């Protein structure tokens, strides 16, 4: 997926970016880093989160497209009422 970004993180797949982001968060939570190191980790975490977000947006778009294609294929256009519709309710009383 090339739209995941450009630059150093562009070649990262979702799982790679996610795993590195988990490591960055762990390192920040552990503490012990200098302010400069913490800022660099934070910036890297922001970049990794952006990469993950782009992968997820792309996956969501693909899922939406697949669902829309499935809806188009499944729509016979015969005007039949959906299963469980109101037609016939109470007719046999």
PDB file of C-alpha atoms in Angstrom, residues 4 7 12 22 41 46 53 56 58 64 68 74 76 78 81 90:
ATOM      1  CA  UNK A   4       0.715   4.891   3.706  1.00  0.00           C
ATOM      2  CA  UNK A   7       9.564   9.390   3.764  1.00  0.00           C
ATOM      3  CA  UNK A  12       6.442   0.195   6.960  1.00  0.00           C
ATOM      4  CA  UNK A  22       3.874  -0.197  21.022  1.00  0.00           C
ATOM      5  CA  UNK A  41      10.226   9.202  20.878  1.00  0.00           C
ATOM      6  CA  UNK A  46       3.120  10.506  16.210  1.00  0.00           C
ATOM      7  CA  UNK A  53      -4.136   5.521  10.682  1.00  0.00           C
ATOM      8  CA  UNK A  56      -6.591   1.597   8.640  1.00  0.00           C
ATOM      9  CA  UNK A  58      -7.222   2.330   3.368  1.00  0.00           C
ATOM     10  CA  UNK A  64     -16.649  -0.318   2.266  1.00  0.00           C
ATOM     11  CA  UNK A  68     -20.994  -1.901  -1.625  1.00  0.00           C
ATOM     12  CA  UNK A  74     -27.220  -9.105  -3.995  1.00  0.00           C
ATOM     13  CA  UNK A  76     -32.125  -8.341  -7.548  1.00  0.00           C
ATOM     14  CA  UNK A  78     -37.441  -7.187  -7.877  1.00  0.00           C
ATOM     15  CA  UNK A  81     -39.902  -6.831   0.728  1.00  0.00           C
ATOM     16  CA  UNK A  90     -51.699 -10.021  11.713  1.00  0.00           C
TER      17      UNK A  90
END
